[in-house]
Amino acid sequence: MRYKFCPLCGAELKDKEAGDDGAVPYCKECDRLWFDTFSSCSIVLVANEYNEIVLLRQGYMSDKYTSFVSGYIEPGESAEETALREVREEIGVTLDSLEYAGTYWFAKKELLMHGFIGRAKKCELTLSKEVDAAEWTPAKDVVKTLFPKAPGNAAYAIYEIFMEKLK
Ligand SMILES: [Zn+2]
């Protein structure tokens, strides 16, 4: 998001040259540059010892099992802390390990997604109210219901990394 007005004093911002960054919205009153902002989230492929992956069904996205656990990073959290917290909150699983699996830009939502692969022992899933349903799904079957490979589809990219590691 590009600022038009100062979030502190409400004055209209004027572009100011800021070195290598070029023209940046600037508040003269507050003597402050307002760089473009975006949201950040973590998204986690959760797999068990049988290489089954947790797929979530979330009605607002699709009636199929299309997604992995994900959530916005809160101020003060690292992407890793968000990943662990969201997995605990959404499906009631405590991960044994967490491995970084790249970052993905989701243009439609101006969202930088931090990808992870998490490992846990197979267990009953305890769902939060945000999740309509979730299932352990054999890794090879996951691709059948994921959204197609496309820029910004972090789930598919992380799934490819996971499958590559299984070879
Ligand atoms: Zn201001």
PDB file of C-alpha atoms and ligand atoms in Angstrom:
ATOM      1  CA  MET A   1       0.000   0.000   0.000  1.00  0.00           C
ATOM      2  CA  ARG A   2       1.232   3.451  -0.925  1.00  0.00           C
ATOM      3  CA  TYR A   3       0.410   6.198   1.598  1.00  0.00           C
ATOM      4  CA  LYS A   4      -1.370   9.341   0.403  1.00  0.00           C
ATOM      5  CA  PHE A   5      -1.887  10.935   3.825  1.00  0.00           C
ATOM      6  CA  CYS A   6       0.309  10.929   6.921  1.00  0.00           C
ATOM      7  CA  PRO A   7      -0.900   8.193   9.327  1.00  0.00           C
ATOM      8  CA  LEU A   8       0.239  10.377  12.279  1.00  0.00           C
ATOM      9  CA  CYS A   9      -1.051  13.892  11.514  1.00  0.00           C
ATOM     10  CA  GLY A  10      -3.291  13.384   8.478  1.00  0.00           C
ATOM     11  CA  ALA A  11      -1.458  15.876   6.241  1.00  0.00           C
ATOM     12  CA  GLU A  12      -1.303  15.161   2.526  1.00  0.00           C
ATOM     13  CA  LEU A  13       2.035  13.612   1.594  1.00  0.00           C
ATOM     14  CA  LYS A  14       4.328  14.900  -1.153  1.00  0.00           C
ATOM     15  CA  ASP A  15       6.900  12.776  -2.928  1.00  0.00           C
ATOM     16  CA  LYS A  16      10.482  13.348  -1.856  1.00  0.00           C
ATOM     17  CA  GLU A  17      13.637  11.892  -3.415  1.00  0.00           C
ATOM     18  CA  ALA A  18      15.117   9.355  -0.988  1.00  0.00           C
ATOM     19  CA  GLY A  19      18.405   8.169  -2.473  1.00  0.00           C
ATOM     20  CA  ASP A  20      18.245   4.790  -4.195  1.00  0.00           C
ATOM     21  CA  ASP A  21      14.577   4.375  -3.242  1.00  0.00           C
ATOM     22  CA  GLY A  22      13.508   7.215  -5.572  1.00  0.00           C
ATOM     23  CA  ALA A  23      10.381   9.241  -4.811  1.00  0.00           C
ATOM     24  CA  VAL A  24       8.859   8.342  -1.430  1.00  0.00           C
ATOM     25  CA  PRO A  25       5.725   9.940   0.124  1.00  0.00           C
ATOM     26  CA  TYR A  26       6.897  12.460   2.710  1.00  0.00           C
ATOM     27  CA  CYS A  27       5.197  14.378   5.523  1.00  0.00           C
ATOM     28  CA  LYS A  28       6.682  17.839   5.961  1.00  0.00           C
ATOM     29  CA  GLU A  29       4.950  18.364   9.333  1.00  0.00           C
ATOM     30  CA  CYS A  30       6.398  15.182  10.866  1.00  0.00           C
ATOM     31  CA  ASP A  31       9.593  15.208   8.761  1.00  0.00           C
ATOM     32  CA  ARG A  32       9.049  11.569   7.989  1.00  0.00           C
ATOM     33  CA  LEU A  33       9.123   9.337   4.894  1.00  0.00           C
ATOM     34  CA  TRP A  34       6.295   6.809   4.538  1.00  0.00           C
ATOM     35  CA  PHE A  35       7.549   3.799   2.631  1.00  0.00           C
ATOM     36  CA  ASP A  36       5.067   1.435   0.961  1.00  0.00           C
ATOM     37  CA  THR A  37       3.775  -1.279   3.301  1.00  0.00           C
ATOM     38  CA  PHE A  38       2.354  -4.759   2.884  1.00  0.00           C
ATOM     39  CA  SER A  39       1.210  -7.613   5.120  1.00  0.00           C
ATOM     40  CA  SER A  40       3.213 -10.715   6.003  1.00  0.00           C
ATOM     41  CA  CYS A  41       1.975 -14.180   6.831  1.00  0.00           C
ATOM     42  CA  SER A  42       3.346 -17.655   7.455  1.00  0.00           C
ATOM     43  CA  ILE A  43       2.058 -20.716   5.634  1.00  0.00           C
ATOM     44  CA  VAL A  44       2.938 -24.220   6.801  1.00  0.00           C
ATOM     45  CA  LEU A  45       2.825 -27.603   5.122  1.00  0.00           C
ATOM     46  CA  VAL A  46       2.368 -29.973   8.084  1.00  0.00           C
ATOM     47  CA  ALA A  47       3.478 -33.574   7.429  1.00  0.00           C
ATOM     48  CA  ASN A  48       3.606 -36.682   9.618  1.00  0.00           C
ATOM     49  CA  GLU A  49       5.869 -39.759   9.750  1.00  0.00           C
ATOM     50  CA  TYR A  50       3.776 -41.471   7.036  1.00  0.00           C
ATOM     51  CA  ASN A  51       4.268 -38.468   4.736  1.00  0.00           C
ATOM     52  CA  GLU A  52       0.647 -37.486   5.028  1.00  0.00           C
ATOM     53  CA  ILE A  53      -0.052 -33.751   4.789  1.00  0.00           C
ATOM     54  CA  VAL A  54      -2.743 -31.755   6.584  1.00  0.00           C
ATOM     55  CA  LEU A  55      -5.137 -30.222   4.060  1.00  0.00           C
ATOM     56  CA  LEU A  56      -7.707 -27.684   5.219  1.00  0.00           C
ATOM     57  CA  ARG A  57     -11.104 -26.904   3.836  1.00  0.00           C
ATOM     58  CA  GLN A  58     -12.101 -23.283   4.329  1.00  0.00           C
ATOM     59  CA  GLY A  59     -15.517 -22.416   2.982  1.00  0.00           C
ATOM     60  CA  TYR A  60     -14.645 -18.843   2.062  1.00  0.00           C
ATOM     61  CA  MET A  61     -12.004 -20.135  -0.387  1.00  0.00           C
ATOM     62  CA  SER A  62     -13.424 -23.345  -1.804  1.00  0.00           C
ATOM     63  CA  ASP A  63     -15.585 -26.367  -0.987  1.00  0.00           C
ATOM     64  CA  LYS A  64     -12.529 -28.585  -1.532  1.00  0.00           C
ATOM     65  CA  TYR A  65      -9.496 -29.341   0.648  1.00  0.00           C
ATOM     66  CA  THR A  66      -7.225 -26.723  -0.862  1.00  0.00           C
ATOM     67  CA  SER A  67      -5.115 -25.048   1.765  1.00  0.00           C
ATOM     68  CA  PHE A  68      -2.393 -25.340   4.373  1.00  0.00           C
ATOM     69  CA  VAL A  69      -2.323 -23.712   7.802  1.00  0.00           C
ATOM     70  CA  SER A  70      -1.565 -20.002   7.476  1.00  0.00           C
ATOM     71  CA  GLY A  71      -1.907 -16.776   9.390  1.00  0.00           C
ATOM     72  CA  TYR A  72      -0.781 -13.178   9.602  1.00  0.00           C
ATOM     73  CA  ILE A  73       2.444 -12.354  11.406  1.00  0.00           C
ATOM     74  CA  GLU A  74       1.697 -10.207  14.455  1.00  0.00           C
ATOM     75  CA  PRO A  75       3.958  -7.307  15.447  1.00  0.00           C
ATOM     76  CA  GLY A  76       6.777  -8.663  17.622  1.00  0.00           C
ATOM     77  CA  GLU A  77       6.654 -12.186  16.191  1.00  0.00           C
ATOM     78  CA  SER A  78       9.160 -13.909  13.936  1.00  0.00           C
ATOM     79  CA  ALA A  79       7.785 -15.795  10.921  1.00  0.00           C
ATOM     80  CA  GLU A  80       8.803 -19.033  12.712  1.00  0.00           C
ATOM     81  CA  GLU A  81       6.851 -18.113  15.856  1.00  0.00           C
ATOM     82  CA  THR A  82       3.776 -17.346  13.753  1.00  0.00           C
ATOM     83  CA  ALA A  83       4.093 -20.711  11.995  1.00  0.00           C
ATOM     84  CA  LEU A  84       4.251 -22.630  15.294  1.00  0.00           C
ATOM     85  CA  ARG A  85       1.393 -20.608  16.821  1.00  0.00           C
ATOM     86  CA  GLU A  86      -0.941 -20.933  13.832  1.00  0.00           C
ATOM     87  CA  VAL A  87      -0.410 -24.705  13.595  1.00  0.00           C
ATOM     88  CA  ARG A  88      -1.235 -25.004  17.306  1.00  0.00           C
ATOM     89  CA  GLU A  89      -4.285 -22.719  17.052  1.00  0.00           C
ATOM     90  CA  GLU A  90      -5.801 -23.950  13.783  1.00  0.00           C
ATOM     91  CA  ILE A  91      -5.298 -27.726  14.007  1.00  0.00           C
ATOM     92  CA  GLY A  92      -4.072 -28.328  17.579  1.00  0.00           C
ATOM     93  CA  VAL A  93      -0.711 -29.786  16.540  1.00  0.00           C
ATOM     94  CA  THR A  94       2.645 -29.089  18.212  1.00  0.00           C
ATOM     95  CA  LEU A  95       5.390 -29.366  15.607  1.00  0.00           C
ATOM     96  CA  ASP A  96       8.594 -31.360  16.223  1.00  0.00           C
ATOM     97  CA  SER A  97      10.507 -29.456  13.553  1.00  0.00           C
ATOM     98  CA  LEU A  98      10.114 -26.487  11.267  1.00  0.00           C
ATOM     99  CA  GLU A  99      12.059 -25.869   8.080  1.00  0.00           C
ATOM    100  CA  TYR A 100      12.037 -22.727   5.931  1.00  0.00           C
ATOM    101  CA  ALA A 101      10.626 -23.177   2.427  1.00  0.00           C
ATOM    102  CA  GLY A 102      10.954 -19.768   0.750  1.00  0.00           C
ATOM    103  CA  THR A 103       8.919 -16.602   0.422  1.00  0.00           C
ATOM    104  CA  TYR A 104       6.095 -15.917  -2.015  1.00  0.00           C
ATOM    105  CA  TRP A 105       4.474 -12.672  -3.100  1.00  0.00           C
ATOM    106  CA  PHE A 106       0.673 -12.825  -3.350  1.00  0.00           C
ATOM    107  CA  ALA A 107      -0.084  -9.726  -5.424  1.00  0.00           C
ATOM    108  CA  LYS A 108      -3.868  -9.773  -5.064  1.00  0.00           C
ATOM    109  CA  LYS A 109      -3.620  -9.260  -1.303  1.00  0.00           C
ATOM    110  CA  GLU A 110      -0.261  -7.387  -1.223  1.00  0.00           C
ATOM    111  CA  LEU A 111       0.963 -10.166   1.024  1.00  0.00           C
ATOM    112  CA  LEU A 112       4.428 -11.648   1.520  1.00  0.00           C
ATOM    113  CA  MET A 113       4.014 -15.302   2.477  1.00  0.00           C
ATOM    114  CA  HIS A 114       6.765 -17.088   4.415  1.00  0.00           C
ATOM    115  CA  GLY A 115       6.660 -20.777   3.562  1.00  0.00           C
ATOM    116  CA  PHE A 116       7.535 -23.606   5.988  1.00  0.00           C
ATOM    117  CA  ILE A 117       7.513 -27.373   6.161  1.00  0.00           C
ATOM    118  CA  GLY A 118       6.601 -28.611   9.642  1.00  0.00           C
ATOM    119  CA  ARG A 119       6.896 -32.158  10.940  1.00  0.00           C
ATOM    120  CA  ALA A 120       4.715 -33.733  13.623  1.00  0.00           C
ATOM    121  CA  LYS A 121       3.683 -37.212  14.671  1.00  0.00           C
ATOM    122  CA  LYS A 122       0.306 -38.343  13.397  1.00  0.00           C
ATOM    123  CA  CYS A 123      -2.399 -37.302  15.835  1.00  0.00           C
ATOM    124  CA  GLU A 124      -6.044 -36.325  16.046  1.00  0.00           C
ATOM    125  CA  LEU A 125      -6.592 -32.794  14.687  1.00  0.00           C
ATOM    126  CA  THR A 126      -8.349 -30.302  16.946  1.00  0.00           C
ATOM    127  CA  LEU A 127      -9.779 -27.560  14.755  1.00  0.00           C
ATOM    128  CA  SER A 128     -10.306 -23.896  15.529  1.00  0.00           C
ATOM    129  CA  LYS A 129     -13.542 -22.180  14.494  1.00  0.00           C
ATOM    130  CA  GLU A 130     -11.693 -20.657  11.504  1.00  0.00           C
ATOM    131  CA  VAL A 131     -11.245 -24.104   9.935  1.00  0.00           C
ATOM    132  CA  ASP A 132     -14.257 -25.937   8.490  1.00  0.00           C
ATOM    133  CA  ALA A 133     -12.458 -29.261   8.161  1.00  0.00           C
ATOM    134  CA  ALA A 134      -8.952 -30.718   7.967  1.00  0.00           C
ATOM    135  CA  GLU A 135      -7.572 -34.112   7.029  1.00  0.00           C
ATOM    136  CA  TRP A 136      -4.274 -35.980   6.892  1.00  0.00           C
ATOM    137  CA  THR A 137      -3.908 -36.667   3.165  1.00  0.00           C
ATOM    138  CA  PRO A 138      -1.309 -38.916   1.470  1.00  0.00           C
ATOM    139  CA  ALA A 139       1.334 -36.642  -0.104  1.00  0.00           C
ATOM    140  CA  LYS A 140       0.740 -37.886  -3.642  1.00  0.00           C
ATOM    141  CA  ASP A 141      -3.004 -37.078  -3.413  1.00  0.00           C
ATOM    142  CA  VAL A 142      -2.542 -33.509  -2.194  1.00  0.00           C
ATOM    143  CA  VAL A 143      -1.961 -32.201  -5.721  1.00  0.00           C
ATOM    144  CA  LYS A 144      -5.463 -33.336  -6.748  1.00  0.00           C
ATOM    145  CA  THR A 145      -7.224 -30.600  -4.784  1.00  0.00           C
ATOM    146  CA  LEU A 146      -4.619 -27.822  -4.444  1.00  0.00           C
ATOM    147  CA  PHE A 147      -5.210 -24.731  -6.570  1.00  0.00           C
ATOM    148  CA  PRO A 148      -3.162 -24.961  -9.803  1.00  0.00           C
ATOM    149  CA  LYS A 149       0.474 -23.901  -9.887  1.00  0.00           C
ATOM    150  CA  ALA A 150       0.599 -20.120 -10.381  1.00  0.00           C
ATOM    151  CA  PRO A 151       2.604 -17.111  -9.206  1.00  0.00           C
ATOM    152  CA  GLY A 152       1.485 -16.359  -5.646  1.00  0.00           C
ATOM    153  CA  ASN A 153       0.239 -19.908  -4.987  1.00  0.00           C
ATOM    154  CA  ALA A 154       2.597 -20.571  -2.093  1.00  0.00           C
ATOM    155  CA  ALA A 155       0.939 -23.860  -1.131  1.00  0.00           C
ATOM    156  CA  TYR A 156       1.771 -25.422  -4.482  1.00  0.00           C
ATOM    157  CA  ALA A 157       5.377 -24.181  -4.402  1.00  0.00           C
ATOM    158  CA  ILE A 158       5.949 -25.510  -0.861  1.00  0.00           C
ATOM    159  CA  TYR A 159       4.335 -28.814  -1.845  1.00  0.00           C
ATOM    160  CA  GLU A 160       6.812 -29.123  -4.748  1.00  0.00           C
ATOM    161  CA  ILE A 161       9.730 -28.535  -2.372  1.00  0.00           C
ATOM    162  CA  PHE A 162       8.357 -31.184  -0.010  1.00  0.00           C
ATOM    163  CA  MET A 163       7.947 -33.758  -2.808  1.00  0.00           C
ATOM    164  CA  GLU A 164      11.452 -33.022  -4.097  1.00  0.00           C
ATOM    165  CA  LYS A 165      12.860 -33.790  -0.617  1.00  0.00           C
ATOM    166  CA  LEU A 166      11.018 -37.130  -0.507  1.00  0.00           C
ATOM    167  CA  LYS A 167      12.886 -38.407  -3.580  1.00  0.00           C
TER     168      LYS A 167
HETATM  169 ZN    ZN B   1       2.562  13.929   9.531  1.00  0.00          ZN
END
